[in-house]
XYZ file of C-alpha atoms in Angstrom:
603
model
C 53.336 45.046 103.333
C 52.188 42.046 101.348
C 54.917 39.909 100.238
C 55.373 39.815 96.525
C 53.135 37.996 94.224
C 54.662 34.768 91.822
C 52.315 34.107 88.591
C 52.784 30.599 87.081
C 52.609 31.183 82.709
C 52.260 28.063 80.818
C 53.658 28.098 77.170
C 52.151 27.093 74.862
C 49.003 26.389 77.043
C 47.649 25.088 79.433
C 45.899 22.313 76.825
C 48.289 20.117 75.345
C 48.881 17.100 73.391
C 50.854 14.036 74.792
C 54.484 14.605 73.833
C 54.303 18.060 73.731
C 57.114 20.378 75.193
C 55.358 22.031 78.375
C 57.222 25.484 79.556
C 55.987 26.793 82.939
C 57.644 30.415 83.868
C 57.331 31.482 87.344
C 57.077 35.296 87.453
C 57.502 37.581 90.808
C 56.115 41.049 90.678
C 58.460 43.516 88.467
C 60.361 45.115 91.048
C 61.006 42.030 92.805
C 62.655 40.328 89.762
C 66.012 42.075 90.656
C 66.607 40.353 93.637
C 67.988 36.687 93.840
C 65.012 34.476 94.254
C 64.984 30.761 94.524
C 61.867 29.591 92.920
C 60.291 26.382 93.932
C 57.854 24.357 91.871
C 54.980 22.316 93.869
C 52.886 19.650 91.790
C 49.577 18.455 93.057
C 48.488 19.020 96.504
C 51.813 17.878 97.947
C 53.455 20.718 99.946
C 56.806 19.236 99.257
C 58.348 20.788 95.899
C 59.182 18.597 93.281
C 61.458 20.839 91.882
C 63.633 24.222 92.819
C 65.861 26.055 90.580
C 67.539 29.474 90.493
C 65.767 29.987 86.916
C 62.099 30.581 87.207
C 61.450 28.295 84.107
C 59.994 24.664 84.807
C 59.915 22.417 81.419
C 58.496 19.227 80.760
C 59.899 17.749 77.672
C 56.449 15.563 76.650
C 53.669 15.887 78.710
C 51.713 12.579 79.488
C 49.567 13.798 82.562
C 47.576 16.285 83.411
C 47.926 18.243 87.368
C 47.887 21.238 88.801
C 51.492 23.272 89.086
C 52.169 26.320 91.303
C 55.236 28.106 92.385
C 56.623 30.539 95.065
C 60.258 32.418 95.506
C 62.544 32.123 98.235
C 65.686 34.412 99.278
C 67.785 34.816 101.766
C 67.405 38.187 102.569
C 63.991 40.232 102.566
C 61.259 39.443 101.980
C 62.498 35.956 102.329
C 59.699 34.579 99.848
C 57.012 35.345 97.950
C 53.180 34.561 97.724
C 52.169 31.155 96.377
C 50.690 31.324 92.738
C 47.425 30.123 91.891
C 47.458 26.743 90.445
C 47.876 26.082 86.900
C 45.701 23.107 85.463
C 47.854 21.301 82.961
C 45.269 19.457 80.721
C 47.376 16.551 78.522
C 45.072 15.220 75.523
C 45.817 12.416 73.498
C 47.460 12.968 70.195
C 44.409 14.640 67.527
C 43.650 12.421 64.440
C 44.282 13.507 61.430
C 42.382 11.922 58.731
C 41.970 13.258 54.482
C 38.264 13.211 52.576
C 38.748 12.372 49.792
C 35.962 13.672 47.215
C 34.822 12.027 45.103
C 36.265 8.881 45.885
C 39.319 7.430 46.566
C 38.878 5.535 43.110
C 38.787 7.664 40.470
C 38.894 7.768 36.489
C 41.401 8.997 34.486
C 40.694 12.999 34.190
C 38.535 13.404 37.315
C 39.281 16.458 39.497
C 39.943 14.659 42.811
C 40.107 16.889 46.178
C 41.779 15.999 49.394
C 41.301 17.939 52.294
C 42.969 17.408 55.564
C 40.516 17.225 58.683
C 41.341 17.671 62.763
C 38.561 16.641 65.000
C 36.121 18.575 65.849
C 36.574 19.664 69.155
C 40.511 20.898 67.710
C 39.362 22.607 64.653
C 39.633 26.448 66.506
C 43.352 25.999 67.263
C 45.608 27.970 64.416
C 46.502 24.545 62.261
C 49.325 24.393 59.527
C 49.049 21.945 56.635
C 51.179 20.289 54.361
C 50.814 17.869 51.469
C 53.055 15.097 50.585
C 53.193 11.981 48.328
C 55.674 9.490 48.029
C 58.006 11.844 46.161
C 58.328 14.315 49.344
C 56.492 17.911 49.591
C 53.823 18.165 47.623
C 54.017 22.329 46.044
C 51.216 23.977 43.979
C 51.576 23.463 40.413
C 49.408 22.253 37.185
C 48.295 19.312 38.781
C 48.077 20.629 42.421
C 46.243 23.147 43.975
C 46.854 23.614 47.437
C 44.063 25.861 49.501
C 44.681 25.719 53.529
C 43.566 22.290 54.015
C 43.014 21.251 51.021
C 44.489 19.423 48.131
C 42.870 19.308 44.260
C 44.455 17.079 41.544
C 43.904 16.092 38.138
C 44.177 12.563 38.356
C 46.663 10.962 35.847
C 47.795 8.001 37.950
C 47.422 6.190 40.967
C 49.468 8.087 43.931
C 49.695 8.092 47.813
C 48.926 10.836 49.792
C 49.651 12.253 53.170
C 48.603 15.418 55.402
C 50.996 16.998 57.966
C 49.561 19.416 60.475
C 50.409 21.655 63.435
C 49.733 24.258 65.456
C 51.046 27.711 64.826
C 53.810 28.641 66.966
C 53.751 24.788 68.351
C 56.320 22.238 66.845
C 54.458 19.440 67.377
C 53.311 18.027 63.876
C 50.598 15.504 63.438
C 50.417 13.464 60.446
C 47.298 11.464 58.728
C 47.479 8.350 57.281
C 48.742 7.588 53.962
C 45.568 7.976 51.342
C 45.686 6.061 48.126
C 44.350 7.402 44.851
C 43.459 4.720 42.841
C 42.767 5.946 39.254
C 41.614 3.699 36.605
C 40.395 4.199 32.668
C 36.464 5.230 32.895
C 34.427 2.148 32.142
C 32.334 2.048 28.871
C 28.583 0.911 29.353
C 27.221 -2.162 27.000
C 23.731 -1.987 25.912
C 21.964 -5.604 26.363
C 19.075 -6.073 24.010
C 16.068 -8.486 25.229
C 14.903 -10.533 24.010
C 17.362 -10.433 20.382
C 18.613 -7.613 18.580
C 16.417 -8.758 15.399
C 12.558 -8.425 16.926
C 9.383 -9.165 15.555
C 6.438 -6.145 14.636
C 4.834 -5.418 18.172
C 7.255 -6.825 20.301
C 8.186 -5.625 23.561
C 12.063 -4.925 23.608
C 13.957 -4.316 26.658
C 17.670 -2.200 26.299
C 19.822 -2.359 29.647
C 22.313 -0.260 30.067
C 25.133 -2.121 32.175
C 28.175 -1.346 33.793
C 30.937 -3.864 34.973
C 30.286 -5.451 37.851
C 32.847 -3.707 40.352
C 31.462 -0.348 39.206
C 27.861 -1.204 39.678
C 28.117 0.339 43.549
C 28.604 3.278 42.210
C 25.879 5.946 41.884
C 25.032 5.913 38.181
C 22.984 7.697 36.044
C 21.490 6.915 32.410
C 20.384 8.451 29.407
C 19.138 6.898 26.355
C 19.458 8.049 22.993
C 17.590 6.592 20.222
C 19.197 7.670 16.347
C 20.841 10.657 17.846
C 17.438 11.678 19.658
C 16.724 11.428 23.329
C 13.961 9.449 24.631
C 14.456 9.018 28.367
C 15.863 10.904 31.403
C 14.294 10.057 34.748
C 14.388 12.380 37.351
C 17.013 11.192 39.146
C 18.777 9.163 36.337
C 18.850 6.144 37.815
C 16.580 3.912 35.540
C 19.396 1.962 33.365
C 16.090 -0.115 31.284
C 14.745 1.636 28.313
C 11.482 -0.505 27.324
C 9.653 -0.275 24.437
C 6.002 -1.967 24.107
C 5.865 -2.398 20.683
C 8.167 -2.018 18.420
C 8.208 -1.356 14.876
C 10.843 0.053 13.301
C 14.589 -0.224 12.920
C 16.737 1.751 15.131
C 20.292 2.224 16.707
C 19.950 2.692 20.562
C 23.050 3.523 23.165
C 22.705 5.211 26.721
C 25.285 7.629 28.279
C 26.278 6.708 31.935
C 27.944 9.372 34.245
C 28.689 9.005 38.030
C 25.895 11.648 40.285
C 28.095 14.570 40.978
C 30.753 13.968 38.890
C 30.281 15.055 35.575
C 33.617 14.146 33.661
C 32.975 10.398 34.113
C 30.410 10.747 31.457
C 30.575 8.108 28.799
C 28.779 7.086 25.705
C 27.922 3.327 25.320
C 28.650 1.408 22.229
C 25.713 1.819 19.866
C 23.533 -1.640 19.093
C 21.466 -2.009 16.209
C 18.167 -3.243 16.436
C 15.978 -4.583 13.705
C 12.705 -5.158 13.228
C 11.487 -8.219 11.224
C 8.217 -9.070 9.988
C 5.954 -11.483 11.433
C 6.283 -14.866 9.776
C 3.240 -15.182 7.283
C 0.409 -17.328 7.155
C -1.034 -18.830 4.012
C -4.322 -20.759 3.538
C -4.182 -23.496 1.113
C -7.345 -25.476 0.202
C -7.812 -28.466 -0.843
C -9.156 -29.989 -3.723
C -10.033 -26.156 -4.204
C -11.876 -23.126 -3.099
C -15.209 -24.110 -5.459
C -16.230 -26.936 -4.440
C -19.644 -29.140 -4.375
C -22.409 -29.521 -1.231
C -21.334 -32.340 0.588
C -17.556 -32.593 -0.311
C -14.716 -32.844 2.450
C -12.778 -29.850 1.918
C -9.376 -29.529 3.968
C -8.292 -26.105 4.891
C -3.901 -25.981 5.810
C -2.682 -23.264 7.825
C 1.045 -22.842 6.446
C 3.282 -20.305 8.142
C 6.638 -19.301 6.146
C 9.284 -19.741 9.004
C 11.711 -22.136 10.751
C 10.332 -21.776 13.962
C 8.503 -24.577 14.926
C 5.441 -25.654 17.895
C 2.939 -23.416 16.545
C -0.781 -23.438 17.562
C -2.592 -22.470 14.771
C -6.160 -20.285 15.020
C -8.858 -20.588 12.904
C -11.392 -17.530 11.728
C -14.509 -17.479 9.630
C -16.489 -14.953 8.246
C -15.992 -11.580 9.489
C -15.511 -12.441 13.011
C -12.364 -11.758 15.436
C -13.409 -14.854 17.862
C -11.638 -17.932 16.981
C -13.863 -21.301 15.400
C -11.013 -23.112 16.100
C -7.530 -23.952 17.394
C -5.296 -27.298 17.327
C -1.507 -28.109 17.311
C -1.945 -29.661 13.798
C -1.864 -27.098 10.820
C -4.944 -28.769 9.185
C -8.922 -27.703 9.889
C -11.443 -29.973 7.734
C -14.754 -29.439 6.498
C -16.429 -33.008 6.328
C -19.176 -31.812 4.055
C -19.195 -28.548 2.625
C -22.338 -26.392 2.860
C -22.400 -23.307 3.142
C -20.197 -20.535 1.212
C -17.912 -18.345 3.959
C -14.326 -16.519 4.303
C -11.713 -18.344 6.338
C -8.223 -17.199 7.554
C -5.825 -18.353 10.121
C -2.703 -17.294 12.092
C -0.344 -19.091 14.313
C 0.714 -18.584 18.132
C 3.227 -19.913 20.398
C 4.932 -19.225 23.932
C 8.340 -18.410 22.557
C 9.217 -15.718 20.037
C 7.914 -14.816 17.639
C 4.576 -15.465 19.919
C 2.275 -15.071 16.976
C 2.562 -14.495 12.987
C 0.368 -12.476 10.751
C -3.066 -13.220 9.704
C -3.621 -14.989 6.031
C -5.215 -13.623 3.437
C -9.160 -14.432 3.348
C -9.828 -17.452 1.414
C -13.571 -17.960 0.497
C -15.052 -21.024 -0.246
C -17.473 -21.224 -2.739
C -20.587 -24.438 -2.496
C -21.773 -25.284 -5.538
C -25.460 -26.907 -5.304
C -25.452 -29.699 -7.646
C -23.573 -32.651 -8.578
C -21.541 -32.379 -11.942
C -21.192 -34.797 -15.110
C -18.409 -35.856 -16.659
C -18.662 -35.646 -20.626
C -16.834 -38.477 -22.517
C -15.403 -37.789 -26.241
C -13.315 -39.953 -28.579
C -10.689 -38.632 -31.017
C -12.108 -41.112 -33.530
C -15.464 -41.438 -35.793
C -16.735 -44.695 -36.897
C -14.898 -47.930 -36.920
C -11.300 -47.881 -35.553
C -8.187 -50.383 -37.207
C -6.490 -52.492 -35.166
C -3.310 -51.040 -34.270
C -4.035 -47.725 -34.088
C -3.916 -45.317 -30.990
C -7.057 -43.961 -29.813
C -7.853 -41.450 -26.998
C -10.587 -40.798 -24.680
C -11.535 -37.612 -23.258
C -13.197 -37.164 -20.162
C -13.769 -34.069 -19.739
C -14.692 -31.342 -16.472
C -14.631 -28.034 -16.527
C -15.544 -26.739 -13.457
C -12.166 -26.241 -11.210
C -9.187 -28.190 -9.988
C -8.053 -31.595 -8.534
C -9.799 -34.155 -9.983
C -8.546 -37.831 -10.783
C -10.315 -39.316 -13.688
C -11.745 -43.064 -13.554
C -11.840 -44.661 -16.531
C -14.389 -48.171 -17.220
C -15.105 -50.491 -19.815
C -17.540 -53.053 -20.404
C -16.814 -56.575 -19.792
C -17.796 -59.401 -17.017
C -16.157 -57.975 -14.722
C -16.538 -53.855 -15.201
C -12.329 -52.468 -15.491
C -11.568 -49.830 -14.059
C -8.292 -47.335 -14.883
C -7.425 -43.960 -13.232
C -5.089 -41.056 -14.758
C -4.413 -37.715 -13.315
C -5.097 -36.161 -16.750
C -8.422 -36.177 -18.589
C -6.965 -38.409 -21.224
C -6.968 -42.423 -21.399
C -4.874 -43.592 -24.540
C -5.461 -47.312 -26.150
C -2.172 -47.884 -28.007
C -1.865 -50.555 -30.534
C -5.816 -51.173 -29.888
C -6.932 -54.518 -30.652
C -10.652 -55.677 -31.679
C -10.878 -56.913 -28.028
C -10.278 -53.278 -26.776
C -13.357 -52.509 -28.394
C -16.429 -52.225 -26.529
C -18.823 -49.986 -24.042
C -16.673 -46.753 -22.208
C -17.427 -44.237 -19.680
C -15.928 -42.128 -16.811
C -16.034 -40.309 -13.925
C -14.189 -37.344 -11.680
C -13.267 -37.623 -8.164
C -10.905 -35.697 -5.569
C -10.201 -35.657 -2.281
C -10.276 -37.770 0.864
C -12.501 -39.375 1.104
C -13.220 -39.039 -2.794
C -15.969 -37.024 -4.271
C -17.549 -38.395 -7.432
C -19.086 -37.091 -10.119
C -21.877 -38.650 -11.860
C -20.800 -41.171 -14.299
C -20.604 -39.559 -18.014
C -22.720 -41.137 -20.669
C -21.325 -44.493 -22.188
C -18.895 -44.075 -25.744
C -19.122 -47.311 -28.548
C -15.854 -47.953 -29.450
C -15.884 -50.288 -32.895
C -12.719 -51.915 -34.124
C -12.425 -53.459 -37.502
C -9.655 -55.787 -38.262
C -7.265 -54.399 -40.504
C -6.186 -57.359 -42.434
C -9.377 -58.594 -43.097
C -10.273 -55.139 -44.404
C -7.236 -55.671 -46.700
C -8.534 -59.012 -47.958
C -11.917 -57.344 -48.782
C -10.391 -54.428 -50.663
C -8.193 -56.706 -52.409
C -11.389 -58.903 -53.495
C -12.613 -55.840 -54.877
C -9.998 -54.769 -56.790
C -9.896 -58.334 -58.491
C -13.861 -57.969 -59.324
C -13.407 -54.670 -61.196
C -10.353 -56.011 -63.016
C -12.311 -59.048 -64.049
C -15.435 -57.456 -64.832
C -13.654 -55.117 -67.528
C -11.496 -57.815 -68.783
C -14.891 -59.538 -69.796
C -16.414 -56.019 -70.595
C -13.776 -56.147 -73.104
C -13.694 -59.712 -74.259
C -17.594 -59.257 -75.092
C -16.876 -56.233 -77.039
C -14.631 -57.876 -79.052
C -16.356 -61.329 -79.609
C -19.806 -58.876 -80.802
C -17.157 -57.382 -83.319
C -16.428 -60.762 -84.454
C -19.450 -62.634 -84.641
C -20.765 -59.860 -86.800
C -18.087 -59.788 -88.968
C -18.143 -63.264 -89.634
C -22.183 -62.904 -90.200
C -21.279 -60.456 -92.972
C -19.373 -63.388 -94.653
C -21.958 -65.889 -94.466
C -19.388 -68.117 -93.158
C -21.529 -70.300 -90.783
C -20.394 -73.588 -91.170
C -16.633 -72.227 -91.439
C -14.039 -74.444 -89.331
C -12.425 -72.368 -86.065
C -9.651 -73.179 -87.775
C -10.457 -70.407 -89.459
C -8.886 -68.190 -87.044
C -5.254 -67.933 -85.817
C -4.833 -70.524 -83.065
C -2.818 -67.575 -81.189
C -4.525 -64.327 -81.238
C -2.804 -61.875 -78.652
C -5.301 -58.821 -77.216
C -3.859 -56.015 -75.922
C -5.757 -54.026 -73.742
C -5.369 -51.433 -71.084
C -7.387 -50.560 -68.173
C -7.075 -48.174 -65.011
C -8.245 -50.163 -62.062
C -6.937 -50.282 -58.194
C -4.881 -53.328 -57.448
C -4.330 -55.294 -54.170
C -0.729 -55.639 -52.884
C -0.189 -59.248 -54.611
C 0.125 -57.562 -57.656
C -1.054 -60.220 -59.351
C -4.638 -62.154 -60.169
C -5.372 -65.121 -62.262
C -8.960 -65.676 -63.161
C -10.698 -68.708 -64.827
C -13.606 -68.058 -66.415
C -15.987 -68.905 -68.960
C -17.862 -66.823 -71.382
C -21.269 -67.875 -73.527
C -21.546 -65.770 -77.200
C -24.722 -66.163 -78.566
C -24.425 -65.765 -82.489
C -23.362 -68.005 -85.547
C -19.756 -68.239 -84.674
C -17.491 -71.055 -84.025
C -16.609 -72.201 -80.462
C -13.271 -70.426 -79.232
C -10.852 -70.955 -76.368
C -9.511 -67.598 -74.831
C -6.641 -66.987 -72.345
C -6.325 -63.602 -70.905
C -3.375 -62.669 -68.927
C -3.897 -60.001 -66.981
C -0.450 -58.323 -65.368
C 0.797 -55.116 -63.212
C 2.236 -52.483 -64.487
C 5.622 -51.091 -63.454
C 5.091 -48.129 -61.146
C 7.822 -45.039 -62.424
C 8.039 -43.345 -58.511
C 6.498 -44.318 -55.570
C 5.350 -40.731 -55.579
C 2.862 -41.075 -58.384
C 0.945 -44.242 -57.505
C -2.705 -42.729 -56.748
C -4.891 -45.124 -55.338
C -3.221 -48.099 -56.282
C -4.382 -47.656 -59.975
C -2.271 -50.093 -62.402
C -1.958 -50.040 -65.882
C -3.133 -53.779 -66.734
C -2.388 -56.003 -70.124
C -4.826 -58.612 -71.038
C -3.648 -61.551 -73.686
C -6.637 -63.277 -75.104
C -5.848 -66.739 -76.793
C -8.206 -68.467 -79.099
C -8.301 -71.551 -79.136
C -10.171 -74.507 -81.225
C -12.567 -76.847 -79.373
C -12.509 -80.368 -79.250
C -15.256 -82.152 -81.496
C -18.646 -82.328 -80.195
C -21.594 -84.850 -80.830
C -23.570 -84.685 -84.000
C -26.543 -84.138 -81.824
C -25.264 -81.400 -79.947
C -24.211 -79.707 -83.070
C -27.257 -80.077 -84.865
C -28.777 -78.272 -81.804
C -26.323 -75.211 -81.602
C -27.183 -74.805 -85.510
C -30.802 -75.179 -85.159
C -30.283 -72.415 -82.100
C -28.724 -69.719 -84.050
C -25.170 -71.372 -84.236
C -23.792 -70.118 -81.059
C -20.286 -70.416 -80.125
C -18.521 -70.902 -76.856
C -15.440 -68.971 -76.281
C -13.086 -69.754 -73.373
C -11.035 -66.730 -71.620
C -8.514 -67.417 -69.429
C -7.283 -64.268 -67.816
C -3.778 -63.767 -65.892
C-alpha cells in the first residue's frame, strides 16, 4: 500500500508581489487527516526541513524571493510518514506600477470634461483588480462632478485639484497606489487677430490675418475657423491654418476667428472681431505749366502731384494710350523742352513702402498751336493827354493763360517794365512820359515770348499852356465884342453930328465923362479880370474923342449855374477931348473928311 500523499496549496497563489502574505497549506489525503501528523517544510533543493509544525499552514508574511517549496507529514504510529508533496514554485514579482492617464490633458480649461483612467501594467491586467479614487479631500464618490466607472473617473473641470488611484486584486488585501496627478484648470484663452500690414489698408493690397493664441498654449493642437461679416470664409482639412490671406482687398469688412483644440470641442472660443478698413489709393494729379494749350517750341512742365503725406515716391509717366511708361524719376517734374505734337499724358506714383502705388491721374491733353501769337496794344485815351491825368495801356492776349507782360518805351535806352496783368498805368503823366510804346507777352522757363505789338503813340500836352491859350482866347473875344459895340456907338454918334452939320464943333460939346454900359455873354479866364488899351480910328466928320472902357466880371449867383465859364461884362466908355494938334494936320483932316480919332481904354 502506498504512503498517503501530501499536497501543497498556495494562497493567494504561486505568483505574488513583493510584500504580499503567502500561505502554504500542506494537505494529506483525507482519511489520514485525523491522525496526529507533524508537518515538515522544505525549501529549495535542501533535504533539511526549514520549518516543522503541528499545523499544516506555513505563512510567509512578506514575500521577497521566489523559491520552491514542498512538504511531507510524519507521525509516531503507522504510517510513520507521507509521501513528499510536489514542489511548488513561489514566484515573487515587483510591485505592479499603477499609473493614471488623463484625457485630454492634465492642463485643461474651465468647463472641459476630463477622464482619469487608472491603469496597471499590461502583464497584470488579467487579474481581478478593484479601483478606488481619492483626492486631497478623501475618497471620491460618484456625484454631479464625478462619474466612477471601473478604472475611470470622469469629472467636469472647475478648479485645479490632485487625484490618486488605489487598486488591489480582488481577495487580496494588498493595495497599490498611483502617484498623485495634479489637474490644472485654467480659463479658456481668447485668440487675437493680428492684421498685416495694418487694419487700414489701401485698395488692392494683400492683407494677412493671423489668429494667435497666447504663447504657452501654442504647443496644443489648435484648429482655426475664419469668419468675415458672420460668414465662414476658410475651413482647412485639418483646421490647422491660423492665417487668412486676401490677395486683393477691396471692401471694408469685419473678421474674427474661432479656435478649438483638436478633439476638445468644449475649447471652442471666438476671438475679438477686428475691422479692416479699405482706403482709396492716393490720387495723382497732373499740373501743366504754363497751360495745356501751348505754341510750337514752348517749354512745357508737367508736375505729378500725389495727395498724401507719404514720401519717397517714384513717378512714372505715360504718353498717348500706351501702358508702357515713357519716363520715370524720383522727381515729380517731367519737362518737354520744345513742344511739337499734341498728345495725352498721365502719371502715377510707386514706392517701396505702403501704399505701393497711387491711382493713375486723369489724362491731360497737350494742345500745340503752330504760329507764334502777337500782342495788341491799346490805350484808354484818344488824342492828346493832359499832364496830371492817368493813362491805362492794355496789352491784349486772347489765347490761354500764364502770361507775363513786358512794356517798352522808345528812349535812348529802351525801357522795359513787367506786369502780371494786361494793364500798365501811368499816373500823374508828364510831358516826358509821352512817346512810343509797345508790348509783348512771355511765359514759361525759359521764357517763351510772343511777337511785339504795333507801336502806340501817347501825346502829352502841358495843362498850364492849354489854360493860357484858353485865357487869351477869352480875352480876344471880349476885346472884339467891346470894339464892335464901340464902333457901332461911334457910327451912331457920327451920323448924329452929320445931321446937325456941326463939323467944326469943338469936342467939348460932348460930355467929358460918358459912361456906356453894355452886356455880353462870353467865356472868361480864371483871373476874372482883363485890361486892354486900344486905339480905334473912325472915319467921318467927328471930333477926336478919348474913351476908356472898363470890363468887369459879373458875380456868379452859384457854382452850379456856371456853364462854360460865361460871364456878364460891363463896359464903361469915357470920352475925353484930344489935345490940340497942329494946324497943318487939322487942315489935312478936314480935307480928308474931318475924321476924328477916339481912344478907348477897356478894363
